[in-house]
Amino acid sequence: MIRVNLLLAALLLLAAMLAAMAGAHGLSLALLTDWLSGRDPAAAIILLDIRLPRILAAAAVGAALGLCGAGLQALTRNPLAEPGILGVSAAATLGATLTLYFGLAAAWSWALPLGAIGGAGLVTTLLASAAVRTRGMATLILIGVGLSSLAGAAMALILNFAPNPFSLSDLVNWTLGSVANRSLADLGLTAPFMAAGAVLLLTQRRSLSLLAIGEEAASAHGLDFRRTQIAVVVGTGLATGASVALAGAVGFVGIVAPHVVRPWVGHDPGRTLVPAALAGATMLIVADMLVRLLPTDTELRLGVVAALAGAPIFLLIALRRGNVRHD
Amino acid sequence: MTELAATGLTLAGRLAGADFRLSPGELVVIVGPNGSGKSSLMRLLAGQGHPDSGSVRLDGNEIARFDPRERARRIAYLPQRAEVAWPIAVADMVALGRFAFGGAEVTRGAGDAGQWLDEVGCAPLARRSTATLSGGELALVALARAFAAETPLLLLDEPTAALDPRRQIDVMTRLLARSRAGQGIAVILHDLNLAAQFADRILWMRDTRIVAESTSDAAAVEANAAAIFEVSVRIESGSDGRVQTLAVQQDRPSRPE
């Protein structure tokens, strides 16, 4: 368990180092040595003001989404649950774009993160109350798909009424998902919410482990289900909302990261949380590095890459579950 | 000494005016036709859900007032259907029974799982994944989990339903031994034969009510079975007066030739 976390943390560090070396000319140590020796003042600016915030943002968003995915999956006892699939990310994106559309974000820097968190919180609450009423796992996914489509439709409406092409591209950027050009200040604005969400989720890890035996048996063994549910829902809302505020919608990390690490921790849903966060962070750093290294004319968006890689894996998991009872 | 006492438990359409008492050291069996309210009664006794009227008291205090963990340290309740959402290891599932005693206990429990698995005859399964278990094996592992809580009181909803005859008898023998060691156990059964052989007291339910309470002696079982299940029973009792075998027959004495 601790060994798994250490291994994943080492992988994360390695990915971060590689990402720090990745630039317009491929992987290179030159910039690092220039910065350390103080030979080139530009090196410090590139490393500390451009690459470092970007790496940190990718890591924070990946960790938040991996953790939220693992938390939601444990709560719903469904390996296909994820902020993206369930419409939490879409609602957060909608919340963020609303603040952009109405010019609130320009007037007040907290407006965008709060809008994103509000949207995410609203949908997670709806989902959680639906989860209580309907016991089937398929139903929950369908409700998520419905909420996701609804948020998507509202997004389309906003794009439809976008006052000018300029703001249109601004809005579209949020829907694609990216960590390019993020500053440490942006990170500072959103990181506290992610941290608060993560802490809330982590306090529930024992309870989430217990929930593996079903809600009724778990509460018979002393689980306060309502409290766990509220903590996971609020935690997911905070962390997902904040990560959307920072990077826009980045899908599928929340489903792939827990899926990858689960066998390493004996499929224990509580013990999946931390490794899923580490794996999510690593995955997004690597994905963002690829985005920077691939020679495309227009910059490839992180959210696009994540979806292209993640959606097939989602399908694979769904297909493999075909022969498992899922009522 | 932990005592569970319920008075006038009522739940619309499912349970009407049920009184119940469970003390350490006794093995109480609840029987009754499908839908007669057995599981609803047991769920309320375990502090799961609220009755429309009536009360459940644990050591004299309203059970709803207990912190869930505090309650779970005194009563372990095994729901009718054993389920597990993830393919966790059998030993880890058993260890979850220690949840109410804190995280360190759960971690320790995974190492100690063998003793509880042994009680249900499943010690060799400890390292297996729960995904590979048969329905009966999963039911036994879930029972081991309830044992792992080591609570003064134990409420079991049909723990033998999925088991073969040998395992049914083994489980009932274990429950009897545990009750003689001081645990208070209430168990829902459908098998009158098992009920009559092992119970200290039998509660008979029908149409949402507890209609009779009897000992397990032959005459009482025969009379109640006839009245409640509309079957006739043939009983052989031993020299000690306890029921040895019980056979259930169709109520009408003769079948058309």
Coordinates of C-alpha atoms in Angstrom, one line a residue:
Chain A
M1 CA 0.0 0.0 0.0
I2 CA 2.7 2.5 1.1
R3 CA 4.9 1.0 -1.5
V4 CA 2.4 1.6 -4.2
N5 CA 2.1 5.2 -3.2
L6 CA 5.9 5.7 -3.1
L7 CA 6.3 4.1 -6.5
L8 CA 3.5 6.3 -8.0
A9 CA 5.0 9.4 -6.3
A10 CA 8.4 8.6 -7.9
L11 CA 6.7 8.2 -11.3
L12 CA 5.0 11.5 -10.8
L13 CA 8.3 13.2 -10.0
L14 CA 10.0 11.6 -13.0
A15 CA 7.1 12.8 -15.3
A16 CA 7.4 16.3 -13.8
M17 CA 11.1 16.4 -14.5
L18 CA 10.7 15.2 -18.0
A19 CA 8.0 17.8 -18.6
A20 CA 10.3 20.5 -17.2
M21 CA 12.8 19.5 -19.9
A22 CA 10.3 19.4 -22.7
G23 CA 10.3 22.4 -24.9
A24 CA 10.0 23.5 -28.5
H25 CA 13.1 21.5 -29.4
G26 CA 12.1 18.2 -27.8
L27 CA 13.6 17.0 -24.5
S28 CA 16.6 18.9 -23.5
L29 CA 18.7 19.4 -20.3
A30 CA 20.2 22.6 -21.6
L31 CA 17.6 24.9 -20.1
L32 CA 17.9 23.3 -16.7
T33 CA 21.7 23.6 -16.7
D34 CA 21.5 27.2 -17.9
W35 CA 19.1 28.0 -15.1
L36 CA 21.2 26.3 -12.4
S37 CA 24.4 27.9 -13.6
G38 CA 22.7 31.3 -13.9
R39 CA 24.1 31.7 -17.4
D40 CA 20.9 32.7 -19.1
P41 CA 18.4 34.9 -17.2
A42 CA 15.7 33.8 -19.7
A43 CA 16.0 30.2 -18.6
A44 CA 14.7 31.1 -15.2
I45 CA 11.7 32.9 -16.7
I46 CA 10.9 30.0 -19.0
L47 CA 11.2 27.4 -16.3
L48 CA 9.6 29.1 -13.3
D49 CA 7.0 31.3 -15.0
I50 CA 6.0 29.2 -17.9
R51 CA 6.8 25.5 -17.5
L52 CA 6.5 25.2 -13.7
P53 CA 3.0 26.6 -13.4
R54 CA 1.9 24.5 -16.3
I55 CA 3.3 21.3 -14.8
L56 CA 1.8 22.2 -11.4
A57 CA -1.6 22.9 -13.0
A58 CA -1.6 19.7 -14.9
A59 CA -0.6 17.8 -11.7
A60 CA -3.2 19.5 -9.6
V61 CA -6.0 19.0 -12.1
G62 CA -5.0 15.4 -12.7
A63 CA -4.8 14.6 -9.0
A64 CA -8.1 16.3 -8.3
L65 CA -9.9 14.4 -11.1
G66 CA -8.3 11.0 -10.3
L67 CA -9.3 11.5 -6.7
C68 CA -12.8 12.6 -7.5
G69 CA -13.2 9.6 -9.9
A70 CA -12.1 7.2 -7.3
G71 CA -14.4 8.8 -4.7
L72 CA -17.5 8.8 -6.9
Q73 CA -16.8 5.3 -8.0
A74 CA -16.5 4.1 -4.4
L75 CA -19.7 6.0 -3.4
T76 CA -21.8 4.8 -6.3
R77 CA -20.1 1.3 -6.4
N78 CA -19.8 1.8 -10.1
P79 CA -16.5 1.7 -11.9
L80 CA -17.9 3.9 -14.7
A81 CA -18.7 6.8 -12.4
E82 CA -16.6 9.9 -13.0
P83 CA -17.0 13.6 -12.9
G84 CA -17.0 13.8 -16.7
I85 CA -19.4 11.0 -17.4
L86 CA -21.8 12.1 -14.7
G87 CA -22.0 15.6 -16.0
V88 CA -20.2 17.3 -13.0
S89 CA -17.4 18.6 -15.3
A90 CA -20.0 19.8 -17.9
A91 CA -21.9 21.7 -15.2
A92 CA -18.7 23.2 -13.9
T93 CA -17.8 24.3 -17.4
L94 CA -21.2 25.8 -17.8
G95 CA -20.8 27.6 -14.5
A96 CA -17.4 29.0 -15.6
T97 CA -18.6 30.1 -19.0
L98 CA -21.7 31.8 -17.5
T99 CA -19.4 34.0 -15.5
L100 CA -17.4 34.7 -18.7
Y101 CA -20.4 35.4 -20.7
F102 CA -21.9 37.9 -18.3
G103 CA -18.5 39.5 -17.8
L104 CA -18.4 38.6 -14.1
A105 CA -15.1 36.9 -14.5
A106 CA -13.5 40.0 -15.8
A107 CA -14.9 42.1 -13.0
W108 CA -14.0 39.8 -10.1
S109 CA -11.3 37.2 -10.2
W110 CA -13.2 34.8 -7.8
A111 CA -16.2 34.7 -10.0
L112 CA -15.0 32.1 -12.4
P113 CA -13.8 29.5 -9.8
L114 CA -16.9 30.1 -7.8
G115 CA -19.1 29.7 -10.8
A116 CA -17.4 26.4 -11.8
I117 CA -17.6 25.1 -8.2
G118 CA -21.3 26.1 -8.0
G119 CA -22.1 24.3 -11.2
A120 CA -20.2 21.2 -10.1
G121 CA -21.8 21.3 -6.6
L122 CA -25.3 21.5 -8.0
V123 CA -25.0 18.5 -10.3
T124 CA -23.2 16.4 -7.7
T125 CA -26.0 17.1 -5.2
L126 CA -28.6 16.1 -7.8
L127 CA -26.7 12.9 -8.6
A128 CA -26.3 12.0 -4.9
S129 CA -30.0 12.5 -4.2
A130 CA -30.8 10.4 -7.3
A131 CA -28.3 7.7 -6.1
V132 CA -30.2 7.4 -2.9
R133 CA -33.6 6.9 -4.6
T134 CA -32.4 4.6 -7.4
R135 CA -30.3 1.6 -6.5
G136 CA -29.4 0.6 -10.0
M137 CA -26.0 1.6 -11.2
A138 CA -27.1 1.9 -14.8
T139 CA -29.8 4.5 -13.8
L140 CA -27.2 6.7 -12.2
I141 CA -25.1 6.7 -15.3
L142 CA -28.1 7.6 -17.4
I143 CA -29.1 10.4 -15.1
G144 CA -25.5 11.7 -15.4
V145 CA -25.7 11.4 -19.2
G146 CA -28.9 13.4 -19.1
L147 CA -27.4 16.1 -16.9
S148 CA -24.4 16.2 -19.0
S149 CA -26.5 16.7 -22.2
L150 CA -28.5 19.4 -20.4
A151 CA -25.3 21.3 -19.4
G152 CA -24.0 20.8 -23.0
A153 CA -27.2 22.3 -24.4
A154 CA -27.0 25.3 -22.1
M155 CA -23.4 25.7 -23.2
A156 CA -24.4 25.6 -26.8
L157 CA -27.0 28.3 -26.1
I158 CA -24.4 30.5 -24.6
L159 CA -22.1 29.9 -27.6
N160 CA -25.1 30.7 -29.8
F161 CA -25.6 34.1 -28.2
A162 CA -21.9 34.9 -27.8
P163 CA -21.6 38.6 -28.6
N164 CA -18.5 38.5 -30.8
P165 CA -16.0 36.0 -32.2
F166 CA -13.5 37.1 -29.6
S167 CA -15.6 36.0 -26.6
L168 CA -16.7 32.9 -28.6
S169 CA -13.1 31.6 -28.7
D170 CA -12.7 32.5 -25.1
L171 CA -15.7 30.4 -24.3
V172 CA -14.7 27.5 -26.5
N173 CA -11.3 27.4 -24.8
W174 CA -13.0 26.4 -21.6
T175 CA -14.8 23.6 -23.2
L176 CA -11.7 22.1 -24.7
G177 CA -9.6 22.0 -21.6
S178 CA -6.0 23.2 -21.3
V179 CA -3.3 24.2 -18.8
A180 CA -1.4 26.4 -21.2
N181 CA -0.6 29.9 -20.0
R182 CA -1.7 29.4 -16.5
S183 CA 0.1 31.5 -13.9
L184 CA 1.0 30.6 -10.3
A185 CA -1.7 33.2 -9.3
D186 CA -4.4 31.1 -11.2
L187 CA -3.2 28.1 -9.4
G188 CA -3.3 29.9 -6.0
L189 CA -6.9 30.9 -6.7
T190 CA -8.1 27.4 -7.3
A191 CA -5.7 25.1 -5.4
P192 CA -7.3 25.9 -1.9
F193 CA -10.6 24.5 -3.2
M194 CA -9.0 21.4 -4.6
A195 CA -7.1 20.9 -1.4
A196 CA -10.3 21.3 0.7
G197 CA -12.1 18.9 -1.6
A198 CA -9.3 16.4 -1.4
V199 CA -9.2 16.5 2.4
L200 CA -13.0 16.0 2.5
L201 CA -12.7 12.9 0.2
L202 CA -9.7 11.5 2.1
T203 CA -11.5 11.7 5.5
Q204 CA -14.0 9.2 4.0
R205 CA -11.5 6.6 2.8
R206 CA -12.3 4.0 5.6
S207 CA -16.0 4.5 5.0
L208 CA -15.7 4.1 1.3
S209 CA -13.8 0.8 1.9
L210 CA -16.7 -0.3 4.0
L211 CA -19.2 0.7 1.4
A212 CA -17.9 -2.1 -0.8
I213 CA -20.3 -4.5 1.0
G214 CA -23.4 -2.4 0.1
E215 CA -25.1 0.5 1.8
E216 CA -27.3 -1.7 4.1
A217 CA -24.5 -3.9 5.4
A218 CA -22.2 -0.9 5.7
S219 CA -24.6 1.1 7.8
A220 CA -25.2 -2.1 9.9
H221 CA -21.5 -2.1 10.7
G222 CA -21.6 1.5 11.8
L223 CA -21.3 3.6 8.6
D224 CA -23.0 7.0 8.7
F225 CA -24.0 6.8 5.1
R226 CA -25.5 10.3 4.9
R227 CA -22.4 11.9 6.3
T228 CA -20.1 10.0 3.8
Q229 CA -22.4 10.9 0.9
I230 CA -22.4 14.6 1.8
A231 CA -18.6 14.6 2.3
V232 CA -17.9 12.9 -1.0
V233 CA -20.4 15.0 -2.9
V234 CA -19.2 18.3 -1.5
G235 CA -15.5 17.2 -1.9
T236 CA -16.1 16.2 -5.5
G237 CA -18.0 19.4 -6.2
L238 CA -15.1 21.5 -4.8
A239 CA -12.3 19.6 -6.4
T240 CA -13.8 19.1 -9.8
G241 CA -15.2 22.6 -9.9
A242 CA -11.8 24.1 -9.0
S243 CA -10.0 21.9 -11.6
V244 CA -12.5 23.0 -14.3
A245 CA -11.9 26.6 -13.2
L246 CA -8.2 26.1 -13.7
A247 CA -8.1 24.0 -16.8
G248 CA -11.6 23.7 -18.3
A249 CA -13.1 20.4 -19.0
V250 CA -10.7 17.5 -19.0
G251 CA -12.5 14.2 -19.2
F252 CA -11.8 10.5 -18.5
V253 CA -8.8 11.0 -16.1
G254 CA -11.2 10.3 -13.3
I255 CA -12.2 7.0 -14.8
V256 CA -8.9 5.8 -16.1
A257 CA -6.7 6.6 -13.1
P258 CA -8.6 4.6 -10.5
H259 CA -9.0 1.8 -13.0
V260 CA -5.3 1.5 -13.5
V261 CA -4.3 1.5 -9.9
R262 CA -7.1 -0.6 -8.5
P263 CA -5.5 -4.0 -8.9
W264 CA -2.4 -2.7 -7.1
V265 CA -4.4 -2.0 -3.9
G266 CA -6.4 -5.2 -3.8
H267 CA -9.5 -3.4 -5.3
D268 CA -10.1 -1.7 -2.0
P269 CA -12.1 1.4 -2.9
G270 CA -10.7 3.4 0.1
R271 CA -7.2 2.5 -0.6
T272 CA -7.6 3.5 -4.3
L273 CA -8.0 7.2 -3.5
V274 CA -4.4 8.4 -3.0
P275 CA -2.9 6.2 -5.8
A276 CA -5.6 7.3 -8.2
A277 CA -4.7 11.0 -7.4
L278 CA -1.0 10.3 -8.0
A279 CA -1.7 8.4 -11.2
G280 CA -4.1 11.1 -12.4
A281 CA -1.5 13.8 -11.9
T282 CA 1.2 11.7 -13.7
M283 CA -1.2 11.0 -16.6
L284 CA -2.1 14.7 -17.1
I285 CA 1.6 15.8 -16.9
V286 CA 2.5 13.3 -19.5
A287 CA -0.5 14.1 -21.7
D288 CA 0.3 17.9 -21.5
M289 CA 4.0 17.1 -22.3
L290 CA 2.8 15.3 -25.4
V291 CA 0.6 18.2 -26.3
R292 CA 3.7 20.5 -26.2
L293 CA 6.0 18.1 -28.0
L294 CA 3.7 17.1 -30.9
P295 CA 4.4 19.3 -33.9
T296 CA 1.0 20.7 -34.6
D297 CA 0.3 24.1 -36.1
T298 CA -2.4 25.1 -33.7
E299 CA -1.7 23.9 -30.2
L300 CA -3.4 20.7 -29.4
R301 CA -5.7 21.0 -26.3
L302 CA -5.1 18.8 -23.3
G303 CA -8.8 18.0 -22.9
V304 CA -8.9 16.8 -26.5
V305 CA -5.9 14.5 -25.9
A306 CA -7.4 13.2 -22.7
A307 CA -10.7 12.4 -24.3
L308 CA -9.1 10.8 -27.3
A309 CA -7.0 8.5 -25.1
G310 CA -9.6 8.1 -22.3
A311 CA -12.8 7.4 -24.2
P312 CA -11.6 4.1 -25.7
I313 CA -10.6 2.9 -22.3
F314 CA -14.0 3.8 -20.9
L315 CA -15.6 1.8 -23.7
L316 CA -13.3 -1.1 -22.9
I317 CA -14.2 -1.1 -19.2
A318 CA -17.9 -0.9 -20.1
L319 CA -17.6 -3.8 -22.6
R320 CA -15.7 -6.0 -20.1
R321 CA -18.4 -5.4 -17.5
G322 CA -20.9 -6.7 -20.0
N323 CA -20.7 -10.2 -18.5
V324 CA -20.9 -9.0 -14.9
R325 CA -24.2 -8.6 -13.0
H326 CA -24.8 -4.9 -12.5
D327 CA -28.2 -4.5 -10.9
Chain B
M1 CA -25.1 -6.8 29.8
T2 CA -26.5 -5.6 26.6
E3 CA -30.3 -5.9 26.0
L4 CA -32.4 -5.2 23.1
A5 CA -36.1 -4.5 23.6
A6 CA -38.7 -3.3 21.2
T7 CA -42.3 -2.4 21.9
G8 CA -45.2 -1.8 19.5
L9 CA -43.1 -1.6 16.4
T10 CA -45.3 -0.6 13.4
L11 CA -44.3 0.1 9.8
A12 CA -47.2 0.9 7.4
G13 CA -48.2 -2.3 5.6
R14 CA -45.2 -4.3 6.7
L15 CA -45.2 -4.6 10.5
A16 CA -47.9 -4.1 13.1
G17 CA -47.3 -3.8 16.8
A18 CA -44.3 -6.1 17.2
D19 CA -42.8 -6.6 20.7
F20 CA -39.4 -8.2 20.9
R21 CA -36.7 -8.8 23.5
L22 CA -33.2 -10.2 23.0
S23 CA -30.8 -10.9 25.9
P24 CA -27.3 -12.3 25.9
G25 CA -27.0 -16.1 25.9
E26 CA -30.1 -16.9 23.9
L27 CA -30.8 -18.1 20.4
V28 CA -34.1 -16.8 19.1
V29 CA -35.4 -17.9 15.8
I30 CA -38.0 -15.9 13.8
V31 CA -40.1 -17.8 11.3
G32 CA -43.0 -16.9 9.1
P33 CA -44.3 -17.0 5.5
N34 CA -42.7 -14.8 2.8
G35 CA -43.7 -11.2 3.3
S36 CA -44.8 -11.6 6.9
G37 CA -42.6 -8.8 8.1
K38 CA -39.5 -10.8 9.5
S39 CA -36.9 -8.7 7.6
S40 CA -38.7 -5.4 8.4
L41 CA -38.7 -6.3 12.0
M42 CA -35.0 -7.2 12.0
R43 CA -34.0 -4.1 10.2
L44 CA -35.8 -1.9 12.8
L45 CA -34.2 -3.9 15.6
A46 CA -30.8 -3.2 14.0
G47 CA -31.5 0.5 14.0
Q48 CA -31.9 0.7 10.2
G49 CA -34.7 3.0 9.5
H50 CA -37.4 4.4 11.7
P51 CA -40.7 2.8 12.7
D52 CA -43.9 4.7 12.2
S53 CA -44.6 4.0 15.8
G54 CA -43.2 2.0 18.7
S55 CA -39.6 2.0 19.9
V56 CA -36.4 0.0 19.9
R57 CA -34.3 0.4 23.0
L58 CA -30.7 -0.8 23.4
D59 CA -29.8 -0.9 27.1
G60 CA -32.7 1.3 27.8
N61 CA -31.8 4.0 25.3
E62 CA -33.6 4.8 22.1
I63 CA -31.6 3.1 19.3
A64 CA -31.9 6.0 17.0
R65 CA -30.0 8.2 19.5
F66 CA -26.9 6.0 19.3
D67 CA -24.0 7.1 17.2
P68 CA -23.9 4.5 14.3
R69 CA -20.5 3.2 15.4
E70 CA -21.5 3.1 19.1
R71 CA -24.6 1.0 18.0
A72 CA -22.5 -1.2 15.7
R73 CA -20.2 -2.1 18.6
R74 CA -23.2 -3.7 20.4
I75 CA -25.3 -5.1 17.6
A76 CA -24.1 -6.7 14.4
Y77 CA -26.7 -7.2 11.7
L78 CA -26.4 -9.3 8.6
P79 CA -28.8 -8.3 5.8
Q80 CA -30.5 -11.0 3.8
R81 CA -28.6 -10.4 0.6
A82 CA -24.8 -10.6 0.7
E83 CA -23.3 -8.3 -1.9
V84 CA -19.8 -6.9 -2.6
A85 CA -19.2 -4.3 -5.2
W86 CA -15.5 -4.8 -5.8
P87 CA -13.4 -7.9 -6.1
I88 CA -11.7 -7.4 -2.8
A89 CA -10.0 -10.2 -0.9
V90 CA -12.1 -12.4 1.3
A91 CA -9.9 -11.6 4.4
D92 CA -10.4 -7.9 3.7
M93 CA -14.1 -8.3 3.5
V94 CA -14.2 -10.1 6.8
A95 CA -12.0 -7.4 8.4
L96 CA -14.6 -4.8 7.5
G97 CA -16.6 -6.2 10.3
R98 CA -14.2 -4.4 12.7
F99 CA -15.1 -1.0 11.2
A100 CA -16.9 0.3 14.3
F101 CA -13.8 -0.3 16.4
G102 CA -11.6 2.0 14.3
G103 CA -9.2 1.9 11.4
A104 CA -6.4 0.1 13.2
E105 CA -8.8 -2.7 14.1
V106 CA -9.8 -3.1 10.4
T107 CA -6.1 -3.4 9.4
R108 CA -5.5 -5.9 12.2
G109 CA -8.7 -7.7 11.3
A110 CA -7.4 -8.6 7.9
G111 CA -4.6 -10.6 9.6
D112 CA -7.0 -12.2 12.1
A113 CA -9.7 -13.0 9.5
G114 CA -8.7 -16.7 9.6
Q115 CA -10.3 -17.3 12.9
W116 CA -13.7 -16.0 11.8
L117 CA -13.5 -17.7 8.5
D118 CA -12.7 -20.9 10.3
E119 CA -15.9 -20.6 12.3
V120 CA -17.9 -20.8 9.1
G121 CA -15.7 -23.4 7.5
C122 CA -14.2 -21.1 5.0
A123 CA -10.6 -20.7 6.2
P124 CA -9.1 -21.8 2.9
L125 CA -10.9 -18.9 1.1
A126 CA -9.0 -16.1 2.9
R127 CA -6.7 -15.2 0.0
R128 CA -9.3 -15.6 -2.7
S129 CA -11.0 -12.7 -4.4
T130 CA -14.7 -12.2 -3.4
A131 CA -15.5 -12.1 -7.1
T132 CA -14.7 -15.8 -7.5
L133 CA -17.0 -17.0 -4.7
S134 CA -20.2 -18.9 -5.2
G135 CA -23.4 -17.5 -3.7
G136 CA -23.2 -19.8 -0.7
E137 CA -19.6 -19.1 -0.1
L138 CA -20.3 -15.3 -0.2
A139 CA -23.1 -15.8 2.3
L140 CA -20.7 -17.6 4.6
V141 CA -18.0 -14.9 4.3
A142 CA -20.6 -12.3 5.0
L143 CA -21.6 -14.2 8.2
A144 CA -17.9 -14.4 9.1
R145 CA -17.9 -10.6 8.8
A146 CA -20.8 -10.3 11.2
F147 CA -18.9 -12.6 13.6
A148 CA -15.8 -10.5 13.3
A149 CA -17.7 -7.6 14.9
E150 CA -17.8 -9.7 18.1
T151 CA -20.8 -7.8 19.4
P152 CA -22.9 -8.8 22.4
L153 CA -25.9 -9.1 20.1
L154 CA -26.2 -10.6 16.6
L155 CA -29.1 -10.2 14.2
L156 CA -29.0 -12.5 11.2
D157 CA -31.5 -12.4 8.3
E158 CA -31.6 -15.9 6.7
P159 CA -27.9 -16.7 7.0
T160 CA -28.6 -20.3 5.9
A161 CA -30.8 -19.7 2.8
A162 CA -28.0 -20.2 0.3
L163 CA -26.3 -23.1 2.0
D164 CA -26.2 -26.8 1.5
P165 CA -27.7 -29.0 4.3
R166 CA -24.3 -29.8 5.9
R167 CA -23.4 -26.1 6.0
Q168 CA -26.8 -25.1 7.4
I169 CA -26.3 -27.5 10.3
D170 CA -22.7 -26.3 10.8
V171 CA -23.8 -22.7 10.9
M172 CA -26.6 -23.3 13.3
T173 CA -24.2 -25.3 15.5
R174 CA -21.8 -22.4 15.5
L175 CA -24.7 -20.0 16.4
L176 CA -25.7 -22.2 19.3
A177 CA -22.1 -22.4 20.6
R178 CA -21.8 -18.6 20.3
S179 CA -25.1 -18.1 22.2
R180 CA -24.0 -20.5 24.9
A181 CA -20.8 -18.5 25.2
G182 CA -22.9 -15.4 26.0
Q183 CA -23.9 -13.8 22.7
G184 CA -27.6 -13.0 22.2
I185 CA -28.6 -14.1 18.7
A186 CA -31.8 -13.6 16.7
V187 CA -32.0 -15.4 13.4
I188 CA -34.6 -15.5 10.6
L189 CA -35.0 -19.0 9.2
H190 CA -37.3 -20.7 6.7
D191 CA -36.3 -24.2 7.7
L192 CA -38.6 -25.3 10.5
N193 CA -36.4 -28.3 11.0
L194 CA -33.4 -26.1 11.9
A195 CA -35.6 -23.8 13.9
A196 CA -37.0 -26.6 16.0
Q197 CA -33.6 -28.2 16.6
F198 CA -31.6 -25.2 17.6
A199 CA -33.9 -22.4 18.9
D200 CA -34.3 -21.5 22.6
R201 CA -37.4 -19.5 21.5
I202 CA -39.3 -19.4 18.3
L203 CA -41.2 -16.2 17.2
W204 CA -43.9 -17.0 14.7
M205 CA -44.9 -14.2 12.3
R206 CA -47.8 -13.9 9.9
D207 CA -49.4 -11.0 8.1
T208 CA -47.1 -8.3 9.6
R209 CA -47.6 -9.5 13.2
I210 CA -45.9 -11.7 15.7
V211 CA -48.7 -14.1 16.3
A212 CA -47.1 -16.6 18.6
E213 CA -44.0 -17.2 20.7
S214 CA -43.1 -20.7 21.6
T215 CA -40.4 -23.0 22.9
S216 CA -39.0 -25.5 20.4
D217 CA -40.8 -28.5 21.9
A218 CA -42.6 -30.8 19.5
A219 CA -46.2 -29.9 20.4
A220 CA -45.7 -26.2 20.2
V221 CA -43.9 -26.4 16.8
E222 CA -46.5 -28.7 15.4
A223 CA -49.4 -26.5 16.4
N224 CA -47.9 -23.3 15.2
A225 CA -46.6 -24.7 11.9
A226 CA -50.1 -26.0 11.1
A227 CA -51.7 -22.6 12.0
I228 CA -49.2 -20.3 10.3
F229 CA -47.8 -22.1 7.3
E230 CA -50.9 -24.3 6.7
V231 CA -48.7 -27.4 6.6
S232 CA -48.7 -30.4 8.8
V233 CA -45.4 -31.5 10.4
R234 CA -44.3 -34.9 11.6
I235 CA -41.8 -34.7 14.4
E236 CA -39.5 -37.2 16.0
S237 CA -38.1 -36.1 19.4
G238 CA -35.2 -37.5 21.3
S239 CA -35.2 -38.7 24.9
D240 CA -34.4 -35.1 26.1
G241 CA -37.6 -33.9 24.6
R242 CA -35.9 -31.8 21.9
V243 CA -36.9 -32.1 18.3
Q244 CA -34.6 -34.4 16.3
T245 CA -36.1 -34.3 12.9
L246 CA -39.1 -32.5 11.5
A247 CA -40.7 -33.3 8.2
V248 CA -43.2 -30.9 6.5
Q249 CA -46.1 -32.3 4.6
Q250 CA -48.9 -30.9 2.5
D251 CA -51.8 -29.9 4.8
R252 CA -54.5 -32.0 3.0
P253 CA -53.9 -35.5 4.2
S254 CA -54.7 -37.4 1.0
R255 CA -53.8 -36.6 -2.6
P256 CA -56.0 -37.5 -5.4
E257 CA -55.0 -40.9 -6.8

